Coordinates of C-alpha atoms and ligand atoms in Angstrom, one line a residue:
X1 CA 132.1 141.2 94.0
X2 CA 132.9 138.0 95.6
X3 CA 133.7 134.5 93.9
X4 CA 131.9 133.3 91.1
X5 CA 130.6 130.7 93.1
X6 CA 129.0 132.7 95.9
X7 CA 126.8 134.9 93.2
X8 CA 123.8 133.3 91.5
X9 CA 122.7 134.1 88.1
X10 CA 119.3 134.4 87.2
X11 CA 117.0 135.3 84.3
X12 CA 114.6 137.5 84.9
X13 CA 112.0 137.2 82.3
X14 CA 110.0 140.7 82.3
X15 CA 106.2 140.9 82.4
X16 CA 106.6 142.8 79.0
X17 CA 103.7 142.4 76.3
X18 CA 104.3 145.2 74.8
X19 CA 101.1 147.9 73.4
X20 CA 101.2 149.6 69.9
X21 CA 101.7 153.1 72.2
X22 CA 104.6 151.5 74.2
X23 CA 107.3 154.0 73.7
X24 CA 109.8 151.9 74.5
X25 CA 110.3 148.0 75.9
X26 CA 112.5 146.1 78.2
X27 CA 114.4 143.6 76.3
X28 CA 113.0 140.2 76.5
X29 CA 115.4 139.0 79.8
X30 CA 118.0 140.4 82.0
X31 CA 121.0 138.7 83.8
X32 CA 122.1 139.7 86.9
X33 CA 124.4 138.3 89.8
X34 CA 123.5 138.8 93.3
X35 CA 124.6 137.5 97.2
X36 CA 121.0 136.3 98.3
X37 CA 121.9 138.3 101.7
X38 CA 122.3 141.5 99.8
X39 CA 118.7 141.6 99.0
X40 CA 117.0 144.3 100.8
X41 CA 113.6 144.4 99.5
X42 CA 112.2 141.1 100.8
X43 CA 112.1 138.7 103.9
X44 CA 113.8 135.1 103.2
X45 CA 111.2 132.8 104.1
X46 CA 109.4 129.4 102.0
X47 CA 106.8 131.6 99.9
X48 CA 109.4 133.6 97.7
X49 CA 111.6 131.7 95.2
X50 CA 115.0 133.3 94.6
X51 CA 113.8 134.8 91.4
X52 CA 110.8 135.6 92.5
X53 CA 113.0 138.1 94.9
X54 CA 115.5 139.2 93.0
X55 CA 112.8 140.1 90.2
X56 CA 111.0 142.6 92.8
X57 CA 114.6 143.6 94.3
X58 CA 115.2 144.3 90.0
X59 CA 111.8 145.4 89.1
X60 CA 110.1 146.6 92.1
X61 CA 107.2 144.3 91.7
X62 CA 105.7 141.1 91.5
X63 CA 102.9 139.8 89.3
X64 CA 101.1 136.2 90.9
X65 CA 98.9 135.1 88.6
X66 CA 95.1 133.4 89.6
X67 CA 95.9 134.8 93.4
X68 CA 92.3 135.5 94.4
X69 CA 89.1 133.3 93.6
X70 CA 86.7 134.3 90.7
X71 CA 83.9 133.4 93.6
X72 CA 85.9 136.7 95.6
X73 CA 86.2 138.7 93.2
X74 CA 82.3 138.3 92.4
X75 CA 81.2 139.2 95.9
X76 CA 83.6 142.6 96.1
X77 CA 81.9 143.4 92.7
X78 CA 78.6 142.3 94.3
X79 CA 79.4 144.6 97.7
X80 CA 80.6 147.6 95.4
X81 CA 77.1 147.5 93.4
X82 CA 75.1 147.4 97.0
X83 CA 77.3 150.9 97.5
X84 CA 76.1 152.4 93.9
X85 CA 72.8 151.3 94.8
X86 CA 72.9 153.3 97.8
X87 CA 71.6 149.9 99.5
X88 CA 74.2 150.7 102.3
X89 CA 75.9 153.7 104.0
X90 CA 79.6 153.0 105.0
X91 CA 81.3 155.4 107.7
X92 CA 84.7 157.2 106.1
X93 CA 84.0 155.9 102.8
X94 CA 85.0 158.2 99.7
X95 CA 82.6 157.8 96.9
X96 CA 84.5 159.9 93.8
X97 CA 83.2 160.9 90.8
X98 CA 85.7 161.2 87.3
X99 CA 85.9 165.1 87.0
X100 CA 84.4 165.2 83.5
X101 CA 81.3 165.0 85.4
X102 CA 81.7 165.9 89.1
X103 CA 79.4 168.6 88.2
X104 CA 77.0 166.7 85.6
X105 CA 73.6 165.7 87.3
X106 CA 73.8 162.2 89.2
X107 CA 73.1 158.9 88.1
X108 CA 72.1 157.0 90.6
X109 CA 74.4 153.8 89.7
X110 CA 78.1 152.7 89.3
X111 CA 78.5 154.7 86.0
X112 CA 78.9 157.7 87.8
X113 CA 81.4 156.2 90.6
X114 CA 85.1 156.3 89.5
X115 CA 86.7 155.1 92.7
X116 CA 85.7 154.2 96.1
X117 CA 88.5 155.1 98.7
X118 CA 89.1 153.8 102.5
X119 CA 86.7 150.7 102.2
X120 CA 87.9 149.2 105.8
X121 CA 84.6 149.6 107.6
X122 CA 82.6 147.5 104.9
X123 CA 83.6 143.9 105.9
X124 CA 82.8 142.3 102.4
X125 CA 85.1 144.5 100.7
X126 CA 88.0 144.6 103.7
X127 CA 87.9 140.7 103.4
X128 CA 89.9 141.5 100.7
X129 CA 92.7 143.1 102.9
X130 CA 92.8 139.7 105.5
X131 CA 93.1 137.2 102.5
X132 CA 95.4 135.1 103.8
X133 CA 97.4 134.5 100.3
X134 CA 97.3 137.9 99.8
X135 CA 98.9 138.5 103.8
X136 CA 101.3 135.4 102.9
X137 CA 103.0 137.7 99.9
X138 CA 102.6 140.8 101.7
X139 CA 104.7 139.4 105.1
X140 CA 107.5 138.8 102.6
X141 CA 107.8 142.8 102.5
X142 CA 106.3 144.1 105.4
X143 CA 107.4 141.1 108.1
X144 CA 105.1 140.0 110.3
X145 CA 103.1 142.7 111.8
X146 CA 100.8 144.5 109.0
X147 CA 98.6 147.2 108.5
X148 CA 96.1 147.9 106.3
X149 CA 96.9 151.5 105.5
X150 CA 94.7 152.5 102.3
X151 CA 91.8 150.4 100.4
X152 CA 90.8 151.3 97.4
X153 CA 88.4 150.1 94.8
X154 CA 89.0 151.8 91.3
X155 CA 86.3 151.6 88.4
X156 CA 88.0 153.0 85.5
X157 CA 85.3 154.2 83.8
X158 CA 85.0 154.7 79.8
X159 CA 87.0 157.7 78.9
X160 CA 84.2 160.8 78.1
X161 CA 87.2 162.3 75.3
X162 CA 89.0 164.7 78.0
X163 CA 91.2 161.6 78.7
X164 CA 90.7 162.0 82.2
X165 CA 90.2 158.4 83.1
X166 CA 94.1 158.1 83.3
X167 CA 96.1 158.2 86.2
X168 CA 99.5 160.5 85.8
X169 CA 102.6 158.4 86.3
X170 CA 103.4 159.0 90.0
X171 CA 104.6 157.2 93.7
X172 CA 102.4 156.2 96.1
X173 CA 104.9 157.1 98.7
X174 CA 103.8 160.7 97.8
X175 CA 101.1 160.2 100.0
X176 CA 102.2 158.3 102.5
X177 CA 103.8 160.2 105.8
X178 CA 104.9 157.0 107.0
X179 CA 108.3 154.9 106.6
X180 CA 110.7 153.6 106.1
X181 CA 109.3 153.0 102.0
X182 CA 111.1 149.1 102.0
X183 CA 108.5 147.9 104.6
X184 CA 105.2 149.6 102.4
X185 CA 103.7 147.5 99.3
X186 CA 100.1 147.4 97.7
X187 CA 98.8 144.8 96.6
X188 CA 96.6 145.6 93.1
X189 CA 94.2 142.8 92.2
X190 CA 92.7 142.9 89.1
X191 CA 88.5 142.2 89.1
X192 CA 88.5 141.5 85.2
X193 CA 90.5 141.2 82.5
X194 CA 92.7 144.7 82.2
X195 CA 94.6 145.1 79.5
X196 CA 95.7 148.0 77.5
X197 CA 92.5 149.6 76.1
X198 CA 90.8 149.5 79.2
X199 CA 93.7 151.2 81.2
X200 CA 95.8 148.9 83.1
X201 CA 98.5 149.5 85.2
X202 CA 101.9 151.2 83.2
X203 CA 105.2 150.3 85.7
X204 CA 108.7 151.7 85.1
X205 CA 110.7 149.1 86.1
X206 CA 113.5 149.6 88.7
X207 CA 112.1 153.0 88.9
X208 CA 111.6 151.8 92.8
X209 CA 115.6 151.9 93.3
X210 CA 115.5 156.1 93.1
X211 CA 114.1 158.5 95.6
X212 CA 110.8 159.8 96.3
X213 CA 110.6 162.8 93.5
X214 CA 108.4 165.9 93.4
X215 CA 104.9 165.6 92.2
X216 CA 102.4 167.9 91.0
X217 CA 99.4 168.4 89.0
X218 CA 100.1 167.9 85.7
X219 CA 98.7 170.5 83.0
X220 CA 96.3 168.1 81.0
X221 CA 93.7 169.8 79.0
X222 CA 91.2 168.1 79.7
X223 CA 91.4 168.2 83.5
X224 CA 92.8 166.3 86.0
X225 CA 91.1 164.6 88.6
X226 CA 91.6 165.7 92.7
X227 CA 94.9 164.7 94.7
X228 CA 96.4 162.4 91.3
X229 CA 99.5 164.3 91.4
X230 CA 102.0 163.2 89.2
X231 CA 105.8 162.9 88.7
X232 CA 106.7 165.9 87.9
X233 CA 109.5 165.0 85.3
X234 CA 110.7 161.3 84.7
X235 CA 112.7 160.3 82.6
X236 CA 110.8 159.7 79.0
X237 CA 113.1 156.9 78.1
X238 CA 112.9 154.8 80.9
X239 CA 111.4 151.5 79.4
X240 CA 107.3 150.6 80.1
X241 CA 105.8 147.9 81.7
X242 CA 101.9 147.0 80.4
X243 CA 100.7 144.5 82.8
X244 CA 98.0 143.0 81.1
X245 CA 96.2 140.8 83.8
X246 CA 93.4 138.4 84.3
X247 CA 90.7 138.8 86.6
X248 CA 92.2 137.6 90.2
X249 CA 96.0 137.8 89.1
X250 CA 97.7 140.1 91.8
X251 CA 100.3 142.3 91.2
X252 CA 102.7 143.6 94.4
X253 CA 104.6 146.3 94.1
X254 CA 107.0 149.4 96.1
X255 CA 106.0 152.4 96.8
X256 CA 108.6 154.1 95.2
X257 CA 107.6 152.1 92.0
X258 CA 106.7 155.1 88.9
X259 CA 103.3 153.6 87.6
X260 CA 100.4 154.9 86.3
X261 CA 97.3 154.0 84.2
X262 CA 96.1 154.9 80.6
X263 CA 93.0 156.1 79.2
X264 CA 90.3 153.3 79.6
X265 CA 89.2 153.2 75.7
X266 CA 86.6 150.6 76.2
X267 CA 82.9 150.9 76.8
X268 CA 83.3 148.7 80.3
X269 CA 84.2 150.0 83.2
X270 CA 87.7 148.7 84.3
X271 CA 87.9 147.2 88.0
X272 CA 90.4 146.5 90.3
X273 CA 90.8 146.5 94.5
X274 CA 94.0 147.5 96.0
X275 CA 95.3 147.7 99.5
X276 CA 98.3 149.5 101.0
X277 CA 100.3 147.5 103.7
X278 CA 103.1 148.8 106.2
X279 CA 104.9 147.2 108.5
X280 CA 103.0 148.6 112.2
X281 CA 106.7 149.2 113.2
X282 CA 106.7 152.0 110.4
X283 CA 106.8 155.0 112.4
X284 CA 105.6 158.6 111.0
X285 CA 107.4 161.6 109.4
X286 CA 107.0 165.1 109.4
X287 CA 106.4 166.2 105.4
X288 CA 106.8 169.7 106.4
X289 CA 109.6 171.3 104.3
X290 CA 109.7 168.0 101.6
X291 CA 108.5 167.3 98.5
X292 CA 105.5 165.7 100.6
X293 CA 104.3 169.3 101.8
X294 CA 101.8 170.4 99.3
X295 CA 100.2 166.4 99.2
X296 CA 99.7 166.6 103.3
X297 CA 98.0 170.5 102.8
X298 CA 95.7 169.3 100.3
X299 CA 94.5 165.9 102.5
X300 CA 94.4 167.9 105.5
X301 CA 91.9 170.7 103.9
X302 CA 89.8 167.9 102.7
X303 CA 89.6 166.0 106.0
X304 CA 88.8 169.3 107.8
X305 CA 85.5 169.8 105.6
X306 CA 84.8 165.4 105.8
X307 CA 85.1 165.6 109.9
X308 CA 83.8 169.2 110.0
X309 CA 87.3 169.7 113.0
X310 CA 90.0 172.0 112.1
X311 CA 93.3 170.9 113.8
X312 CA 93.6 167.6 112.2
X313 CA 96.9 166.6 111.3
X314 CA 98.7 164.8 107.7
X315 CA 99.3 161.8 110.1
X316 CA 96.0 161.8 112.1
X317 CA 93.9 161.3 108.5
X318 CA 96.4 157.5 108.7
X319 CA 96.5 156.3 112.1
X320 CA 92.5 156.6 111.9
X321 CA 92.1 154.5 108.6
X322 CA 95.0 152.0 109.1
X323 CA 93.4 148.5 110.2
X324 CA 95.4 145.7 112.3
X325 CA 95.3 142.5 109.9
X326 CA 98.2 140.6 111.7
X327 CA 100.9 140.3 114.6
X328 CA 100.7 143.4 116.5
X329 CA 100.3 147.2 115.8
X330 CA 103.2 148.6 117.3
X331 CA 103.6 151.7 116.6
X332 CA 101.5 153.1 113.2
Ligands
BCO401 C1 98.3 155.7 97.0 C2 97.2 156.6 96.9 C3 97.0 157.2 95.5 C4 95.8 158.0 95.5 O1 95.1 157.9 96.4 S1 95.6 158.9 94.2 C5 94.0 159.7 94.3 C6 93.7 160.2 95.6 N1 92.5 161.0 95.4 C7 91.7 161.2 96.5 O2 92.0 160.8 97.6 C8 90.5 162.0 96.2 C9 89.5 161.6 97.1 N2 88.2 162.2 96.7 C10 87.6 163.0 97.5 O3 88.0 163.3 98.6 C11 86.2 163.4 97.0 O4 85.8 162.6 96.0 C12 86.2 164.9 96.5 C13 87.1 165.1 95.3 C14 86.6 165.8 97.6 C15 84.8 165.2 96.1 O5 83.9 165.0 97.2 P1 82.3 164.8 97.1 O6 81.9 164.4 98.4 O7 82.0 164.0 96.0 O8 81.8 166.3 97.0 P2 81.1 167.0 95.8 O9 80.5 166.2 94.8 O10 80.1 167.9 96.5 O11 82.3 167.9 95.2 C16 83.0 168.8 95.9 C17 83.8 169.6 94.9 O12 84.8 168.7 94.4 C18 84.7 168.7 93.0 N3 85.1 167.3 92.5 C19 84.3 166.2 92.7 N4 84.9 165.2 92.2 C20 86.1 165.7 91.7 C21 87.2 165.1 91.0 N5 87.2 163.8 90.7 N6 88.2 165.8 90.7 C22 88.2 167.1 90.9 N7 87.2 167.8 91.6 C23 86.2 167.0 91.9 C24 83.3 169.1 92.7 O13 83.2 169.5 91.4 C25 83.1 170.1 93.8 O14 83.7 171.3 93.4 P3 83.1 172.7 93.7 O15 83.3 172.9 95.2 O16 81.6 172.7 93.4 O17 83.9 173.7 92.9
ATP402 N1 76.2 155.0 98.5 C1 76.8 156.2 98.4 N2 77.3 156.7 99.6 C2 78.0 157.9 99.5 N3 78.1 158.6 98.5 C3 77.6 158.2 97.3 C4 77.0 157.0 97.2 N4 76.6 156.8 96.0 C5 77.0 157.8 95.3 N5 77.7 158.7 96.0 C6 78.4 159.9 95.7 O1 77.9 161.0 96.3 C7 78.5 162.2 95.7 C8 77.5 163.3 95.7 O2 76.4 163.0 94.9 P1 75.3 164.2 94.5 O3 76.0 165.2 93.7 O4 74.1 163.6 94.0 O5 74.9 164.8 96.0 P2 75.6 166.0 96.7 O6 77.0 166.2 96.4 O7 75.2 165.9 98.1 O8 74.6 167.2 96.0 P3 75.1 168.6 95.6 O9 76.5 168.5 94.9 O10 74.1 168.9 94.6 O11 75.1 169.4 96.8 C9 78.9 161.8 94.3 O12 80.3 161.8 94.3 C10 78.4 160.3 94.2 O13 79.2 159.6 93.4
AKG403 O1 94.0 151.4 89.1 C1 94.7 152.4 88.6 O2 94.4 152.9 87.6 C2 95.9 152.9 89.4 C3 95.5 153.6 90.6 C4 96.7 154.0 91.4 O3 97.8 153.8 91.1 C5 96.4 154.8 92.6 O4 95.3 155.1 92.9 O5 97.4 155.1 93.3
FE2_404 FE1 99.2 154.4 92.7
MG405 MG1 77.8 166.9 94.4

């Protein structure tokens, strides 16, 4: 450590409001010391404070509250009910069903649509991914040129009693063949009020600062749904993070961050849109032989049967989906 007065000290006040179920908290601030040029998570430039860095470089995200217009969030809701409706067909999009009733006989609206994956050929709902405020935070990660790598629109819907409306605590870097991880961050908006009975998002904070670890199905009685692998084993004591938002607050976090989401116990169904960014200077990786391998197996098989081809590859199912949305795509 160098002198006193080269290090800054900061409180970080967590995002921590704590559920009845919360197994453990974070304490209600942290102190730490840190050389501004020893952050490693974010970009220096006039958007971030100094706390507002060093809490993702602590925590592994950032919550920015009231970031996207109730008018915005009104037309993705609008453009995700024209979907339901069947009113429009979108090439590439995934329209998933909860498993508790991927075999049950189909209602034609959005109480039988869980999730909506790889949006970026419906312009309403990929306006989401060129928000300027939302790019503005997300250059602060990535740098300058970006890619819209994933989109996904997640309607939570009311738990049936299997308790498969949650998602297992896991890594999105699990799915991604692409790094390096520090130059990858979604940005989660939420499209109501989410809070703790209807399932919002569960962070372990500082989780981002480990490796990527093996994941796997977990055994839940009830079921679990397709490709929401989870951590395999993480530590139980780690504290929790509920991030209770309101509609339009954002929350950006790593993809090494351990999060998850609990049972929606509500009659509503719980919305929220989410892109993945990289850095187009990310380059790919080869998952064969790591922890990656059986993730890339299981996207492949499905991406064989969506395109009807047979040699596609782990990082062929990205470099189709990712989007330019600013600078230059350089190499992803
Ligand atoms: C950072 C990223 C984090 C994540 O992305 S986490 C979650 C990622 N999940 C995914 O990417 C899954 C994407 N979903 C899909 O590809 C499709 O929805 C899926 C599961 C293939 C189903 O495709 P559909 O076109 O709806 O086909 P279908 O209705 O004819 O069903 C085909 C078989 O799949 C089953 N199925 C449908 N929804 C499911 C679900 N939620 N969980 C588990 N199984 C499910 C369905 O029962 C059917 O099975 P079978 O072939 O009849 O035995
Ligand atoms: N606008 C849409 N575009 C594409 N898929 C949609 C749309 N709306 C709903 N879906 C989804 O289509 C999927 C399949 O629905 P459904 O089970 O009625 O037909 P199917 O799978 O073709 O029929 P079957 O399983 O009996 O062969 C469901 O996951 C449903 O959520
Ligand atoms: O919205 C949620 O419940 C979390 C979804 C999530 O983490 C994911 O799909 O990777
Ligand atoms: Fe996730
Ligand atoms: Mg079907």
């Amino acid at each position: 450590m160098s002198r006193a007065a080269d290090r800054l000290k900061v409180v970080v006040n967590h995002l921590d409001r704590p559920c009845s179920f919360v197994q453990a908290s974070t304490s209600g601030e942290n102190v730490a010391y840190y050389q501004p040029q020893a952050l490693r998570y974010s970009f220096d430039n006039d958007l971030l404070s100094t706390e507002q860095r060093i809490s993702y470089e602590e925590d592994g995200f950032l919550l920015i509250k009231g970031l996207v217009s109730g008018e915005d969030i009104d037309r993705f809701r609008a453009a995700f009910e024209r979907i339901c409706r069947r009113e429009v067909q979108v090439p590439g999009l995934v329209v998933m069903r909860d498993v508790s009733i991927a075999k049950s006989e189909f209602v034609p609206d959005q109480k039988a649509i869980s999730k909506l994956q790889d949006f970026q050929e419906e312009p309403e709902l990929f306006r989401y991914c060129s928000l300027p405020q939302i790019l503005n935070y997300v250059e602060c990660f990535t740098g300058p040129n970006i890619m819209a790598m994933h989109t996904m629109l997640i309607n939570k819907p009311p738990d049936t009693g299997n308790k498969t409306s949650r998602h297992p605590m896991h890594q999105d870097l699990h799915y991604f063949p692409f790094r390096p991880a520090d130059r990858i961050v979604c940005s989660w908006t939420a499209m109501e009020k989410v809070h703790c009975q209807n399932g919002c998002l569960v962070v372990l904070p500082g989780s981002h600062h480990g490796t990527l670890k093996e994941h796997d199905y977990p055994e839940w009685e009830g079921g679990v749904n397709k490709m929401y692998h989870g951590v395999r084993d993480h530590d139980p004591n780690h504290p929790r993070v509920h991030l209770e938002m309101e509609k339009g607050d954002t929350v950006f976090f790593h993809p090494l961050l351990i999060h998850g989401s609990g049972m929606n116990q509500t009659q509503g169904f719980r919305k929220a849109i989410s892109c993945h960014y990289a850095s187009a200077d990310c380059y790919y990786i080869d998952v064969r032989g790591t922890t990656q391998e059986n993730i890339g197996q299981e996207v492949k098989e499905i991406a064989a049967r969506k395109y009807a081809v047979d040699d596609v590859t782990f990082e062929d199912t990205w470099a189709v989906r990712g989007r330019l949305v600013q600078g230059d795509r350089t190499n992803l």
